[in-house]
Amino acid sequence: RDLHSFPTRRSSDLGLTPPEVMLVAAHNDDLRAAAGQGLATAFVVRPGELGPGHQDNQAPAQEYTCTPADFEDLAATLAAPAR
């Protein structure tokens, strides 16, 4: 994964600017890198992803574009009319 060049290479391939592209992830490091490149970001926790007792990535480490409760909540958020 090369998130450092993603916005300029991939969003332009789609005819979009970086803020028009959203990285959805459960890993704060990936989201921080994407946000640093101007992408919209969504943190979705995946409980138990790495087994019981694992504490990393159980909560957003910073403010992201959205922090839905789950993927259904993310879909509803993205489908809602813009304010």
mmCIF file of C-alpha atoms in Angstrom, residues 6-8 11-12 15-23 34-41 65 78:
data_model
loop_
_atom_site.group_PDB
_atom_site.id
_atom_site.type_symbol
_atom_site.label_atom_id
_atom_site.label_comp_id
_atom_site.label_asym_id
_atom_site.label_seq_id
_atom_site.Cartn_x
_atom_site.Cartn_y
_atom_site.Cartn_z
ATOM 1 C CA PHE A 6 -2.720 7.581 -3.636
ATOM 2 C CA PRO A 7 -4.555 10.931 -3.843
ATOM 3 C CA THR A 8 -2.565 12.312 -6.727
ATOM 4 C CA SER A 11 -8.215 10.185 -7.435
ATOM 5 C CA SER A 12 -7.056 11.922 -10.605
ATOM 6 C CA GLY A 15 -11.460 12.465 -12.328
ATOM 7 C CA LEU A 16 -11.831 13.357 -8.631
ATOM 8 C CA THR A 17 -9.935 15.513 -6.190
ATOM 9 C CA PRO A 18 -8.609 13.924 -2.963
ATOM 10 C CA PRO A 19 -11.419 15.351 -0.740
ATOM 11 C CA GLU A 20 -13.939 13.642 -3.028
ATOM 12 C CA VAL A 21 -12.410 10.233 -2.206
ATOM 13 C CA MET A 22 -12.927 8.536 1.170
ATOM 14 C CA LEU A 23 -10.717 5.922 2.769
ATOM 15 C CA ALA A 34 -4.964 9.366 4.040
ATOM 16 C CA ALA A 35 -6.110 12.456 5.939
ATOM 17 C CA GLY A 36 -2.612 13.901 5.598
ATOM 18 C CA GLN A 37 -2.983 13.593 1.831
ATOM 19 C CA GLY A 38 -6.359 15.339 1.838
ATOM 20 C CA LEU A 39 -8.705 12.347 1.550
ATOM 21 C CA ALA A 40 -11.975 12.144 3.424
ATOM 22 C CA THR A 41 -11.777 9.461 6.122
ATOM 23 C CA THR A 65 -14.598 12.884 8.445
ATOM 24 C CA LEU A 78 -23.248 8.595 3.019
#
